[in-house]
PDB file of C-alpha atoms in Angstrom:
ATOM      1  CA  MET A 239     -13.313  16.326  -6.322  1.00  0.00           C
ATOM      2  CA  LYS A 240     -11.325  18.894  -4.174  1.00  0.00           C
ATOM      3  CA  LEU A 241      -9.626  16.955  -2.084  1.00  0.00           C
ATOM      4  CA  LEU A 242      -8.720  13.873  -4.880  1.00  0.00           C
ATOM      5  CA  LEU A 243      -7.295  16.430  -6.905  1.00  0.00           C
ATOM      6  CA  LEU A 244      -5.634  18.343  -3.899  1.00  0.00           C
ATOM      7  CA  ALA A 245      -3.966  14.962  -2.678  1.00  0.00           C
ATOM      8  CA  VAL A 246      -3.343  14.016  -6.519  1.00  0.00           C
ATOM      9  CA  LEU A 247      -1.202  16.767  -7.095  1.00  0.00           C
ATOM     10  CA  ALA A 248       0.973  16.162  -3.462  1.00  0.00           C
ATOM     11  CA  GLY A 249       1.159  12.450  -4.790  1.00  0.00           C
ATOM     12  CA  LEU A 250       2.303  14.282  -8.457  1.00  0.00           C
ATOM     13  CA  VAL A 251       4.930  17.308  -6.455  1.00  0.00           C
ATOM     14  CA  ALA A 252       6.477  14.414  -4.714  1.00  0.00           C
ATOM     15  CA  VAL A 253       6.629  11.739  -7.253  1.00  0.00           C
ATOM     16  CA  GLY A 254       8.599  15.428  -9.099  1.00  0.00           C
ATOM     17  CA  GLY A 255      10.391  15.367  -6.133  1.00  0.00           C
ATOM     18  CA  LEU A 256      12.313  12.626  -5.429  1.00  0.00           C
ATOM     19  CA  ALA A 257      12.892  12.346  -9.214  1.00  0.00           C
ATOM     20  CA  ALA A 258      14.813  14.956  -8.910  1.00  0.00           C
ATOM     21  CA  LEU A 259      17.375  14.500  -6.088  1.00  0.00           C
ATOM     22  CA  ALA A 260      17.657  11.224  -7.803  1.00  0.00           C
ATOM     23  CA  THR A 261      19.371  12.993 -10.500  1.00  0.00           C
ATOM     24  CA  VAL A 262      22.148  13.457  -7.354  1.00  0.00           C
ATOM     25  CA  PRO A 263      24.879  11.236  -7.463  1.00  0.00           C
ATOM     26  CA  GLU A 264      24.911  10.659  -3.584  1.00  0.00           C
ATOM     27  CA  VAL A 265      21.667  10.543  -2.988  1.00  0.00           C
ATOM     28  CA  SER A 266      21.199   8.177  -6.212  1.00  0.00           C
ATOM     29  CA  ASP A 267      23.402   5.430  -4.637  1.00  0.00           C
ATOM     30  CA  LEU A 268      22.304   6.094  -1.384  1.00  0.00           C
ATOM     31  CA  LEU A 269      18.638   5.597  -2.941  1.00  0.00           C
ATOM     32  CA  GLY A 270      19.840   2.574  -4.973  1.00  0.00           C
ATOM     33  CA  GLU A 271      21.390   0.810  -1.638  1.00  0.00           C
ATOM     34  CA  ARG A 272      18.282   0.994   0.351  1.00  0.00           C
ATOM     35  CA  ALA A 273      15.523  -0.252  -2.653  1.00  0.00           C
ATOM     36  CA  SER A 274      18.431  -3.540  -2.878  1.00  0.00           C
ATOM     37  CA  LEU A 275      17.279  -6.571  -0.711  1.00  0.00           C
ATOM     38  CA  GLU A 276      19.947  -7.514   0.126  1.00  0.00           C
ATOM     39  CA  GLN A 277      21.857  -6.058   3.270  1.00  0.00           C
ATOM     40  CA  SER A 278      25.540  -6.297   3.994  1.00  0.00           C
ATOM     41  CA  TYR A 279      23.535  -6.800   7.713  1.00  0.00           C
ATOM     42  CA  GLY A 280      21.488  -9.148   7.087  1.00  0.00           C
ATOM     43  CA  VAL A 281      23.439 -12.015   4.883  1.00  0.00           C
ATOM     44  CA  GLY A 282      25.602 -14.367   5.176  1.00  0.00           C
ATOM     45  CA  PRO A 283      26.597 -16.966   8.149  1.00  0.00           C
ATOM     46  CA  GLU A 284      26.545 -13.646  10.543  1.00  0.00           C
ATOM     47  CA  GLY A 285      24.064 -12.005   9.591  1.00  0.00           C
ATOM     48  CA  ARG A 286      20.659 -12.212   9.958  1.00  0.00           C
ATOM     49  CA  PHE A 287      19.094 -14.062   8.000  1.00  0.00           C
ATOM     50  CA  GLY A 288      22.186 -16.508   8.840  1.00  0.00           C
ATOM     51  CA  GLY A 289      21.426 -16.779  12.876  1.00  0.00           C
ATOM     52  CA  GLN A 290      17.599 -17.133  11.891  1.00  0.00           C
ATOM     53  CA  LYS A 291      18.426 -19.864  10.465  1.00  0.00           C
ATOM     54  CA  LYS A 292      21.286 -20.871  13.433  1.00  0.00           C
ATOM     55  CA  ALA A 293      17.734 -20.372  15.567  1.00  0.00           C
ATOM     56  CA  VAL A 294      15.165 -22.287  14.060  1.00  0.00           C
ATOM     57  CA  ALA A 295      18.546 -25.462  14.489  1.00  0.00           C
ATOM     58  CA  LEU A 296      18.433 -24.663  18.521  1.00  0.00           C
ATOM     59  CA  VAL A 297      14.754 -24.877  18.528  1.00  0.00           C
ATOM     60  CA  ALA A 298      14.827 -27.859  16.537  1.00  0.00           C
ATOM     61  CA  SER A 299      16.804 -29.188  18.748  1.00  0.00           C
ATOM     62  CA  HIS A 300      15.587 -27.483  21.996  1.00  0.00           C
ATOM     63  CA  PRO A 301      11.839 -28.329  23.088  1.00  0.00           C
ATOM     64  CA  LEU A 302      12.456 -26.371  26.317  1.00  0.00           C
ATOM     65  CA  GLY A 303      14.172 -23.561  25.096  1.00  0.00           C
ATOM     66  CA  ILE A 304      17.479 -22.368  26.079  1.00  0.00           C
ATOM     67  CA  GLY A 305      16.446 -18.845  28.010  1.00  0.00           C
ATOM     68  CA  ALA A 306      16.436 -15.729  27.631  1.00  0.00           C
ATOM     69  CA  LEU A 307      19.419 -13.677  26.119  1.00  0.00           C
ATOM     70  CA  GLU A 308      21.244 -16.561  25.106  1.00  0.00           C
ATOM     71  CA  PHE A 309      21.503 -16.256  21.313  1.00  0.00           C
ATOM     72  CA  GLY A 310      22.788 -13.769  22.024  1.00  0.00           C
ATOM     73  CA  ARG A 311      25.779 -14.352  24.347  1.00  0.00           C
ATOM     74  CA  LEU A 312      26.656 -17.677  22.977  1.00  0.00           C
ATOM     75  CA  HIS A 313      25.695 -18.546  19.407  1.00  0.00           C
ATOM     76  CA  HIS A 314      25.307 -14.953  16.819  1.00  0.00           C
ATOM     77  CA  PRO A 315      27.012 -12.117  17.390  1.00  0.00           C
ATOM     78  CA  GLU A 316      23.074 -10.237  18.142  1.00  0.00           C
ATOM     79  CA  ASP A 317      19.682 -11.412  18.687  1.00  0.00           C
ATOM     80  CA  VAL A 318      17.510 -12.990  16.324  1.00  0.00           C
ATOM     81  CA  HIS A 319      14.956  -9.932  15.225  1.00  0.00           C
ATOM     82  CA  GLN A 320      12.210 -11.894  14.562  1.00  0.00           C
ATOM     83  CA  VAL A 321      10.256 -12.374  17.656  1.00  0.00           C
ATOM     84  CA  TYR A 322       8.255 -15.397  17.375  1.00  0.00           C
ATOM     85  CA  LEU A 323      10.984 -17.315  15.892  1.00  0.00           C
ATOM     86  CA  ASN A 324      12.728 -15.036  19.670  1.00  0.00           C
ATOM     87  CA  MET A 325       9.886 -16.783  21.785  1.00  0.00           C
ATOM     88  CA  TYR A 326       9.750 -19.979  20.648  1.00  0.00           C
ATOM     89  CA  LEU A 327      13.822 -20.732  21.075  1.00  0.00           C
ATOM     90  CA  ASN A 328      13.590 -18.368  24.430  1.00  0.00           C
ATOM     91  CA  THR A 329      10.363 -20.111  25.873  1.00  0.00           C
ATOM     92  CA  GLY A 330      10.776 -23.368  23.754  1.00  0.00           C
ATOM     93  CA  TRP A 331       7.827 -25.413  22.348  1.00  0.00           C
ATOM     94  CA  VAL A 332       4.621 -24.294  24.438  1.00  0.00           C
ATOM     95  CA  GLY A 333       5.596 -21.115  25.338  1.00  0.00           C
ATOM     96  CA  GLY A 334       6.391 -20.205  21.541  1.00  0.00           C
ATOM     97  CA  THR A 335       2.850 -21.584  20.698  1.00  0.00           C
ATOM     98  CA  PHE A 336       0.912 -20.501  23.727  1.00  0.00           C
ATOM     99  CA  TYR A 337       2.501 -17.308  22.795  1.00  0.00           C
ATOM    100  CA  LEU A 338       1.672 -17.548  18.850  1.00  0.00           C
ATOM    101  CA  LEU A 339      -2.511 -18.816  20.094  1.00  0.00           C
ATOM    102  CA  LEU A 340      -2.276 -15.228  22.362  1.00  0.00           C
ATOM    103  CA  VAL A 341      -1.603 -12.959  19.678  1.00  0.00           C
ATOM    104  CA  LEU A 342      -4.350 -14.891  17.218  1.00  0.00           C
ATOM    105  CA  MET A 343      -6.772 -14.774  19.507  1.00  0.00           C
ATOM    106  CA  THR A 344      -6.319 -11.338  20.697  1.00  0.00           C
ATOM    107  CA  ILE A 345      -6.501 -10.281  16.611  1.00  0.00           C
ATOM    108  CA  ALA A 346      -9.748 -12.487  16.773  1.00  0.00           C
ATOM    109  CA  LEU A 347     -11.084 -10.916  19.876  1.00  0.00           C
ATOM    110  CA  GLY A 348     -10.436  -8.060  17.607  1.00  0.00           C
ATOM    111  CA  LEU A 349     -11.834  -8.641  14.962  1.00  0.00           C
ATOM    112  CA  ARG A 350     -14.971  -9.762  16.819  1.00  0.00           C
ATOM    113  CA  ARG A 351     -15.026  -6.156  18.621  1.00  0.00           C
ATOM    114  CA  VAL A 352     -15.060  -4.707  15.741  1.00  0.00           C
ATOM    115  CA  LEU A 353     -17.877  -6.543  13.754  1.00  0.00           C
ATOM    116  CA  ARG A 354     -19.850  -6.206  16.252  1.00  0.00           C
ATOM    117  CA  ASP A 355     -19.768  -2.804  16.783  1.00  0.00           C
ATOM    118  CA  ARG A 356     -20.501  -1.508  13.127  1.00  0.00           C
ATOM    119  CA  GLY A 357     -21.230   2.466  13.395  1.00  0.00           C
ATOM    120  CA  GLY A 358     -19.653   3.008  16.864  1.00  0.00           C
ATOM    121  CA  ASP A 359     -17.192   5.098  18.270  1.00  0.00           C
ATOM    122  CA  GLY A 360     -14.396   3.654  15.467  1.00  0.00           C
ATOM    123  CA  VAL A 361     -12.034   2.910  18.930  1.00  0.00           C
ATOM    124  CA  SER A 362     -12.045  -1.028  18.375  1.00  0.00           C
ATOM    125  CA  ILE A 363     -11.163  -0.832  14.684  1.00  0.00           C
ATOM    126  CA  VAL A 364      -8.082   1.671  15.228  1.00  0.00           C
ATOM    127  CA  LEU A 365      -7.388  -0.833  18.331  1.00  0.00           C
ATOM    128  CA  LEU A 366      -7.471  -3.513  15.903  1.00  0.00           C
ATOM    129  CA  ALA A 367      -5.060  -2.115  13.144  1.00  0.00           C
ATOM    130  CA  ALA A 368      -2.643  -1.302  15.615  1.00  0.00           C
ATOM    131  CA  PHE A 369      -2.393  -4.084  16.128  1.00  0.00           C
ATOM    132  CA  LEU A 370      -2.234  -6.099  13.872  1.00  0.00           C
ATOM    133  CA  GLY A 371       0.830  -3.474  12.342  1.00  0.00           C
ATOM    134  CA  MET A 372       3.249  -4.571  15.279  1.00  0.00           C
ATOM    135  CA  ALA A 373       1.859  -8.355  15.066  1.00  0.00           C
ATOM    136  CA  VAL A 374       2.676  -8.661  11.391  1.00  0.00           C
ATOM    137  CA  GLU A 375       5.692  -6.353  12.259  1.00  0.00           C
ATOM    138  CA  GLY A 376       6.508  -8.758  14.568  1.00  0.00           C
ATOM    139  CA  LEU A 377       7.288 -11.660  12.130  1.00  0.00           C
ATOM    140  CA  VAL A 378       9.589  -9.235  10.047  1.00  0.00           C
ATOM    141  CA  VAL A 379      11.727  -8.312  13.115  1.00  0.00           C
ATOM    142  CA  ASP A 380      11.132  -7.535  16.562  1.00  0.00           C
ATOM    143  CA  THR A 381       8.549  -5.671  18.056  1.00  0.00           C
ATOM    144  CA  ASP A 382       9.891  -2.457  18.763  1.00  0.00           C
ATOM    145  CA  HIS A 383       7.092  -0.845  20.892  1.00  0.00           C
ATOM    146  CA  TRP A 384       6.194  -4.032  22.991  1.00  0.00           C
ATOM    147  CA  ARG A 385       4.884  -2.389  25.543  1.00  0.00           C
ATOM    148  CA  HIS A 386       2.669  -0.715  23.269  1.00  0.00           C
ATOM    149  CA  PHE A 387       1.813  -4.237  22.172  1.00  0.00           C
ATOM    150  CA  TYR A 388       0.476  -5.066  25.633  1.00  0.00           C
ATOM    151  CA  LEU A 389      -1.497  -2.344  26.258  1.00  0.00           C
ATOM    152  CA  ILE A 390      -3.373  -2.651  22.706  1.00  0.00           C
ATOM    153  CA  MET A 391      -3.173  -6.174  24.102  1.00  0.00           C
ATOM    154  CA  ALA A 392      -5.094  -5.663  26.868  1.00  0.00           C
ATOM    155  CA  LEU A 393      -7.562  -3.174  25.721  1.00  0.00           C
ATOM    156  CA  ILE A 394      -7.875  -5.622  22.572  1.00  0.00           C
ATOM    157  CA  TRP A 395      -9.452  -7.892  25.618  1.00  0.00           C
ATOM    158  CA  GLY A 396     -10.998  -5.634  27.745  1.00  0.00           C
ATOM    159  CA  MET A 397     -13.792  -4.847  24.981  1.00  0.00           C
ATOM    160  CA  ALA A 398     -13.718  -7.725  23.827  1.00  0.00           C
ATOM    161  CA  LEU A 399     -15.568  -8.666  27.843  1.00  0.00           C
ATOM    162  CA  ALA A 400     -17.383  -5.889  29.013  1.00  0.00           C
ATOM    163  CA  PRO A 401     -20.479  -6.238  29.022  1.00  0.00           C
ATOM    164  CA  SER A 402     -22.278  -4.876  25.305  1.00  0.00           C
ATOM    165  CA  GLY A 403     -23.224  -1.728  27.119  1.00  0.00           C
ATOM    166  CA  GLN A 404     -19.980  -0.413  28.805  1.00  0.00           C
ATOM    167  CA  HIS A 405     -17.603  -0.821  26.351  1.00  0.00           C
ATOM    168  CA  ARG A 406     -18.144   3.332  25.183  1.00  0.00           C
ATOM    169  CA  SER A 407     -18.485   4.357  28.548  1.00  0.00           C
ATOM    170  CA  ALA A 408     -15.041   2.602  29.566  1.00  0.00           C
ATOM    171  CA  VAL A 409     -13.085   4.511  26.509  1.00  0.00           C
TER     172      VAL A 409
END
């Protein structure tokens, strides 16, 4: 009960502090700008979403892909900033589909491990949660920490493929 009361109190203090900061005109303008769904770098034909439209058209017309780093060099001032679209654009339809299947299979293996590991040490659910966060982030923007992404993917596969009595001692 004390913990719940402290959490509610901390939330109220945070909301009050934010409300107090919002009375400062510069802070209020900054908060309004950051809360907007449209940012100057995202809209228009040369913005992020304009680049993604160009990338979709290139994926449709180049089934074998255009190759790594070619989009930013030849077609748009910056990269695609969406990892799944980027994989289809760079590696073609086959490579993009295999990447998507690898991510989905990793999620399925991790979920199976979590459901089998109920009451275990909890490592499998932590790995799955971290992987899911990065996989969903890839729908919005590039996977920032791709080394962690592949490391966590490998840990999920390792736990899922380990003999059932050995997964706890290996981690």
